[in-house]
Coordinates of C-alpha atoms in Angstrom, one line a residue:
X13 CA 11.4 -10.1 14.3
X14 CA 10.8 -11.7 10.7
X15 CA 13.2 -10.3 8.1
X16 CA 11.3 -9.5 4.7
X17 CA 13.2 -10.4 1.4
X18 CA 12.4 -10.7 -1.7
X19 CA 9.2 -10.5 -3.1
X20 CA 7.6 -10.5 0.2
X21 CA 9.6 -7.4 0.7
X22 CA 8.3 -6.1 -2.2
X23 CA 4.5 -6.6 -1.3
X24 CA 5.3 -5.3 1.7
X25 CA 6.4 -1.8 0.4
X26 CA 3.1 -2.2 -2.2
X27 CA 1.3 -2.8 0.8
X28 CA 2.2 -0.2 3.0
X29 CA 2.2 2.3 -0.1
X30 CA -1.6 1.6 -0.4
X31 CA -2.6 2.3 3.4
X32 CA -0.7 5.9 3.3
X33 CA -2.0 6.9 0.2
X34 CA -6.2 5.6 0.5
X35 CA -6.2 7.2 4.7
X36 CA -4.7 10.1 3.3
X37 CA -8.2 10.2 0.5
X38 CA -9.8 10.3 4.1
X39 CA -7.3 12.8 5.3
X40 CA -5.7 10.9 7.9
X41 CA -2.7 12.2 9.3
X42 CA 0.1 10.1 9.4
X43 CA 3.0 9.9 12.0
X44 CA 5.9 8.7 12.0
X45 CA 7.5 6.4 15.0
X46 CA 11.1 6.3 15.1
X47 CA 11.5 4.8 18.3
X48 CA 9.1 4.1 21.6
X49 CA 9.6 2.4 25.2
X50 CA 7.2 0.1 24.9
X51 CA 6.6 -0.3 28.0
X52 CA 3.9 2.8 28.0
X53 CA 0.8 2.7 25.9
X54 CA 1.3 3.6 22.6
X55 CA -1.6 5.1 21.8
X56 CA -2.6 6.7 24.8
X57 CA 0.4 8.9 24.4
X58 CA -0.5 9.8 20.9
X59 CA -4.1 10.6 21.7
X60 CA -3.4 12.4 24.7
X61 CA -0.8 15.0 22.3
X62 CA -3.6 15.7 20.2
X63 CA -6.5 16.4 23.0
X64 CA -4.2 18.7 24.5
X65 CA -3.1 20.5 21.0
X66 CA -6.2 20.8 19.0
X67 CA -8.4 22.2 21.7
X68 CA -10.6 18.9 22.1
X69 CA -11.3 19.2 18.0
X70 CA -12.3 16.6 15.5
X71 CA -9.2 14.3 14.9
X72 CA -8.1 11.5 12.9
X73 CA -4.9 10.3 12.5
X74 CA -2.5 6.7 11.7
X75 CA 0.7 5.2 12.4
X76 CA 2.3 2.1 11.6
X77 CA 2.8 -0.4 14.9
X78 CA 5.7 -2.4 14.9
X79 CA 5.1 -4.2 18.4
X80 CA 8.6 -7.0 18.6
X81 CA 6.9 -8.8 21.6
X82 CA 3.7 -9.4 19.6
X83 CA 2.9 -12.0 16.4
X84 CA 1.5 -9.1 14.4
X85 CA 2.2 -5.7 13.1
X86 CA -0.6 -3.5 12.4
X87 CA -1.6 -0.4 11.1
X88 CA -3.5 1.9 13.2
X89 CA -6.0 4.0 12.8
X90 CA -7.7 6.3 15.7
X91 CA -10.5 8.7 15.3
X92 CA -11.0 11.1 18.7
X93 CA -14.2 13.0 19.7
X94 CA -16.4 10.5 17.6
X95 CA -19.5 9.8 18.5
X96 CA -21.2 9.7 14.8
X97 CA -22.6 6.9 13.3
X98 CA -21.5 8.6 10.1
X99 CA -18.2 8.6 10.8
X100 CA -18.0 4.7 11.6
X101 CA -19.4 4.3 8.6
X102 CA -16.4 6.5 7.3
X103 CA -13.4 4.1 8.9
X104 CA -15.1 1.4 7.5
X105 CA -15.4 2.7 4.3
X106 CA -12.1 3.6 4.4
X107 CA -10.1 0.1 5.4
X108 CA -12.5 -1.5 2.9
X109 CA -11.6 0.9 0.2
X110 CA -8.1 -0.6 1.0
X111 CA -8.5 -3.6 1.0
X112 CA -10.0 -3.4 -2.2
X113 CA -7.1 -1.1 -3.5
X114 CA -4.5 -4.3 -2.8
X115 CA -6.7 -6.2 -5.0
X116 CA -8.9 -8.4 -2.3
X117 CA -12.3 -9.5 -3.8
X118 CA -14.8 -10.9 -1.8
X119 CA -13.8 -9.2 1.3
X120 CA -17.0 -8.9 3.5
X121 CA -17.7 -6.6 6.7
X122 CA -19.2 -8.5 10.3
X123 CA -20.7 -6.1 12.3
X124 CA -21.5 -6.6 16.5
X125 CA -23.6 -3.7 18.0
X126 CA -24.5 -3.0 21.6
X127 CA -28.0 -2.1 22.4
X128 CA -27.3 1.2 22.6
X129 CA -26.4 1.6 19.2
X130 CA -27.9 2.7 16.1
X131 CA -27.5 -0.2 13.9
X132 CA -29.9 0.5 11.4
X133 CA -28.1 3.9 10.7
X134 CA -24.9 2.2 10.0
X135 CA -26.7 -0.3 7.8
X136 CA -27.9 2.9 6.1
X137 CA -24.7 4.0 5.3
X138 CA -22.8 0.9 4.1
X139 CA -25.6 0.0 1.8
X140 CA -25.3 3.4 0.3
X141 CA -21.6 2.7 -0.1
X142 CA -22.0 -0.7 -1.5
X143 CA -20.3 -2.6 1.3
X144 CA -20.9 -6.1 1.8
X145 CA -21.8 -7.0 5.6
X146 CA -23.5 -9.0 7.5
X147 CA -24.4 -8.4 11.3
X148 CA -23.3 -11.1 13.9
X149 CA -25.0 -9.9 16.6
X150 CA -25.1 -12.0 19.6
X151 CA -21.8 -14.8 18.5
X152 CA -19.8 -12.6 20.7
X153 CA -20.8 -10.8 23.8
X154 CA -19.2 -7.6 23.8
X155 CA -18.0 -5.7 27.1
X156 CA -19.5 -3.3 28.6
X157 CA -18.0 -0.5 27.4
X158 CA -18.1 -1.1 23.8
X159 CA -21.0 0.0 21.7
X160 CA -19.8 -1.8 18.1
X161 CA -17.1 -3.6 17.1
X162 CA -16.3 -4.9 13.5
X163 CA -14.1 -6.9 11.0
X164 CA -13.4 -7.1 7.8
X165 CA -12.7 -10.8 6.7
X166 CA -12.2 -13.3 3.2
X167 CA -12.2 -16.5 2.0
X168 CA -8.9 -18.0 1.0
X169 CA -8.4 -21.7 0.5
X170 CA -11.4 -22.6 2.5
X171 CA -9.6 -20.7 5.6
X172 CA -11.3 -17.0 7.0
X173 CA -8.8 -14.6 7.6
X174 CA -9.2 -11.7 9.2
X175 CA -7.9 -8.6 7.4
X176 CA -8.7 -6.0 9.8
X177 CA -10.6 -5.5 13.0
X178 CA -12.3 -2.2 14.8
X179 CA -13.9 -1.2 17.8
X180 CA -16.1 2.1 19.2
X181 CA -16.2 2.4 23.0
X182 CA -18.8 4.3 25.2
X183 CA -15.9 6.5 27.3
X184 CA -16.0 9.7 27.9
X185 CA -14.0 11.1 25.2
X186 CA -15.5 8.5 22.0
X187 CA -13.4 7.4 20.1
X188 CA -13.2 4.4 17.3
X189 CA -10.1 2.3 16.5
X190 CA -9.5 0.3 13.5
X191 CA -5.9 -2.0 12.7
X192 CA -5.2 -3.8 9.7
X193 CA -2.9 -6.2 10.6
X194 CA -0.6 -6.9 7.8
X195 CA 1.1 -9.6 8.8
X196 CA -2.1 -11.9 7.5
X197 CA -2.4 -9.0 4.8
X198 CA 1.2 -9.9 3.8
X199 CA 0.5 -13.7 3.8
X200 CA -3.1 -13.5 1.8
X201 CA -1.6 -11.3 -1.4
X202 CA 1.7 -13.7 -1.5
X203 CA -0.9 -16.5 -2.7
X204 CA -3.0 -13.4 -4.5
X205 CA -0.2 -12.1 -6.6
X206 CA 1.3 -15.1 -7.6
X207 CA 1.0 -14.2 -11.2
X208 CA 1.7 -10.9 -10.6
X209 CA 5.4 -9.8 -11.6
X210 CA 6.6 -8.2 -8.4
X211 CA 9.8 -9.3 -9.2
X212 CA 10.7 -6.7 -12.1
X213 CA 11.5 -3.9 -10.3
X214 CA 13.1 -2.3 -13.6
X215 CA 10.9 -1.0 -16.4
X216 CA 13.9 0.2 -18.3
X217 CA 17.6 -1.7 -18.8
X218 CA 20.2 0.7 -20.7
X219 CA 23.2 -1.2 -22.0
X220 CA 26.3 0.2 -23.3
X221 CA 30.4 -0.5 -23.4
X222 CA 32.1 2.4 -24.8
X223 CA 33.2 5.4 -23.0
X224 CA 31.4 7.5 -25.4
X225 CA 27.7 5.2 -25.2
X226 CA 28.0 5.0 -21.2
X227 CA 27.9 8.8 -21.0
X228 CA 24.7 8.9 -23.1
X229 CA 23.4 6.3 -21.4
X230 CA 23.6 7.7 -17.8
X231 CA 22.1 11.1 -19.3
X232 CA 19.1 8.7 -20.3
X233 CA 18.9 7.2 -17.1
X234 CA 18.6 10.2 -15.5
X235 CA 15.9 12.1 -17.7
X236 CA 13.6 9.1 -17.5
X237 CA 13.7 9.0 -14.1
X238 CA 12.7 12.3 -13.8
X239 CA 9.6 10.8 -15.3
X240 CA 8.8 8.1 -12.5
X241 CA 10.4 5.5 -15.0
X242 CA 12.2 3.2 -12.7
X243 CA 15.9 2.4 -14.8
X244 CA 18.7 -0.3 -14.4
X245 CA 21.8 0.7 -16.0
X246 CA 24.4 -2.0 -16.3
X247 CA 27.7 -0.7 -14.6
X248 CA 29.6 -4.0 -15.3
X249 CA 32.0 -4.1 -18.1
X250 CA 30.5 -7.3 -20.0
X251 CA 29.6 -7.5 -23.5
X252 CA 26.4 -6.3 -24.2
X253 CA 25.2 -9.6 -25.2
X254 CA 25.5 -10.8 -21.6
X255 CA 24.6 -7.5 -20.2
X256 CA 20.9 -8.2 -21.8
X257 CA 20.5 -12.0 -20.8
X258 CA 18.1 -12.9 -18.3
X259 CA 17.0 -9.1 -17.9
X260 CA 13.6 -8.7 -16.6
X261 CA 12.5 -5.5 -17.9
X262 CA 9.9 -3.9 -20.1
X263 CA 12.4 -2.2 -22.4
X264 CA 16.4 -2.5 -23.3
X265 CA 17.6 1.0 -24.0
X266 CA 20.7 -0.4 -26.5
X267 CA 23.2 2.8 -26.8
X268 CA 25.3 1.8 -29.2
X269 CA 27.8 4.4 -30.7
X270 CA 27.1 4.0 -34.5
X271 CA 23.4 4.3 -34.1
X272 CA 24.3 7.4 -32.2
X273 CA 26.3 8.9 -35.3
X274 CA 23.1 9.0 -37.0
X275 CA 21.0 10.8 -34.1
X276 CA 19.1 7.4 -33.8
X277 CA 18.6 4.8 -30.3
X278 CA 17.7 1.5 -30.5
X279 CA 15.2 0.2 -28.3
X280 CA 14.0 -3.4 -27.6
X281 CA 10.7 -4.5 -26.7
X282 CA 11.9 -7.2 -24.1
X283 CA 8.5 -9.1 -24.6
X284 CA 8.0 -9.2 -28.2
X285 CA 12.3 -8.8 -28.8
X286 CA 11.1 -6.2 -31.4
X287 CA 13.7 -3.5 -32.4
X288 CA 13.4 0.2 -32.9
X289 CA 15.6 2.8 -34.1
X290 CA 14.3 5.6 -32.1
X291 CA 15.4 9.5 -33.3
X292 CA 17.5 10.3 -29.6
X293 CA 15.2 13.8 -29.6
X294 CA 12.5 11.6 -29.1
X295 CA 13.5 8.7 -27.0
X296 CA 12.0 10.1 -23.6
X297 CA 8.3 10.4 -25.4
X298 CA 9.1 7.6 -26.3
X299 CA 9.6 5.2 -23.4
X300 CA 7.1 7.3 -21.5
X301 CA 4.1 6.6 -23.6
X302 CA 5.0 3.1 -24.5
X303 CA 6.1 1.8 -20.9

């Protein structure tokens, strides 16, 4: 199993951030798999827990699929008791509304229907959510169980990959499944966010080196972080000089003990390297509606 580090770590978590928070817009439910002998079917066991606790209701629901003996993780998402046009409509809406989230452009929908299914209904639909598709009916036979299947692919360096795939069977009990497989995901936004600066994971670096500037500067730490500002403070006992070399941050919170006499902080604009002497009362408004 491939160890993510790094920035590729930190897409990852982006990544998997994204999925949770669009399916649960659509108000998927999502579980969590701490362990599973994969030796029985995943998602058989799962669906079979919800027909036999929700009385054969309306269901939708995701999980995360971590299979080792496979080249690709995947999330999954299962809708029971489907058997709506509308609702396909829905699951694709949905995984293209994600894809779009992580930034993709130019992503595009192939559609392959069975003649047993409504395909102009599900054109319907798309069009009146502004999703970009095109059918492919008849490039690949489908089974004979399966009434639609779909994909959702893009153009990267003159290669297709496929982003996510989905498929509605004709069994007793309908239902459509739809995985993202985010292991090509992963591997498409490394090129994408090239420029993007995944790597500073601190919006806020508070330096200090007296007893009495290290015990305002944890007190600071912790009241922006309270406010979803994610803060670095420098435990190490180097001069503050070095403490702010090669820091890659938005701001440096500089708590220095004779601006402090005067009730005043000085912050520094780590981009521009422009200094302000910020009134301590004020410092958290500060930060917060300058960050």
């Amino acid at each position: 199993m491939e160890i993510l580090l790094g920035k590729k770590s930190r897409i990852y978590n982006y990544m998997e951030n994204v999925f949770k928070t669009v399916s649960g817009y659509y108000n998927y439910e999502f579980i969590k798999i701490l362990g599973f002998d994969r030796e029985s079917d995943l998602k058989s066991e799962i669906t079979n827990y919800y027909l036999e606790n929700s009385n054969n209701s309306f269901k939708k629901y995701c999980y995360l699929d971590t299979e080792i003996s496979s080249k690709e993780s995947c999330f999954s998402f299962l809708i029971l008791n489907n058997d709506t046009i509308y609702q396909d409509a829905e699951i694709i809406s949905m995984n293209y509304r994600i894809l779009e989230e992580l930034k993709l452009e130019d992503i595009i929908v192939r559609i392959n229907a069975g003649a047993n299914y409504d395909l102009k209904k599900l054109q319907e639909y798309l069009e009146q959510l502004d999703i970009d598709y095109e059918i492919n009916n008849g490039k690949k036979e489908l089974e004979t169980d399966v009434l639609m299947t779909f994909e959702i692919v893009m153009e990267i360096k003159d290669k297709t990959v496929t982003l996510a795939t989905g498929i509605k069977k004709s069994d007793n009990i309908k239902t459509i499944l739809c995985r993202n497989y985010l292991d090509s995901i992963l591997s498409v936004l490394s090129v994408i966010y090239e420029d993007y600066n995944f790597d500073a994971l601190t919006q806020v670096l508070i330096v200090a080196e007296v007893e009495e500037e290290r015990i305002m500067g944890m007190k600071l730490a912790q009241d922006l972080r309270w406010c979803e500002i994610k803060v670095d403070v420098d435990t190490s006992n180097k001069p503050k000089k070095e403490q702010m070399d090669n820091s890659d941050c938005n701001f440096i919170i500089d708590v220095d003990k004779n601006s402090l006499s005067k009730g005043l902080i000085k912050v520094i604009d780590n981009l521009t390297k422009e200094e302000t002497l910020v009134d301590e009362n004020e410092i958290i408004d500060y930060i917060v509606s300058n960050i």
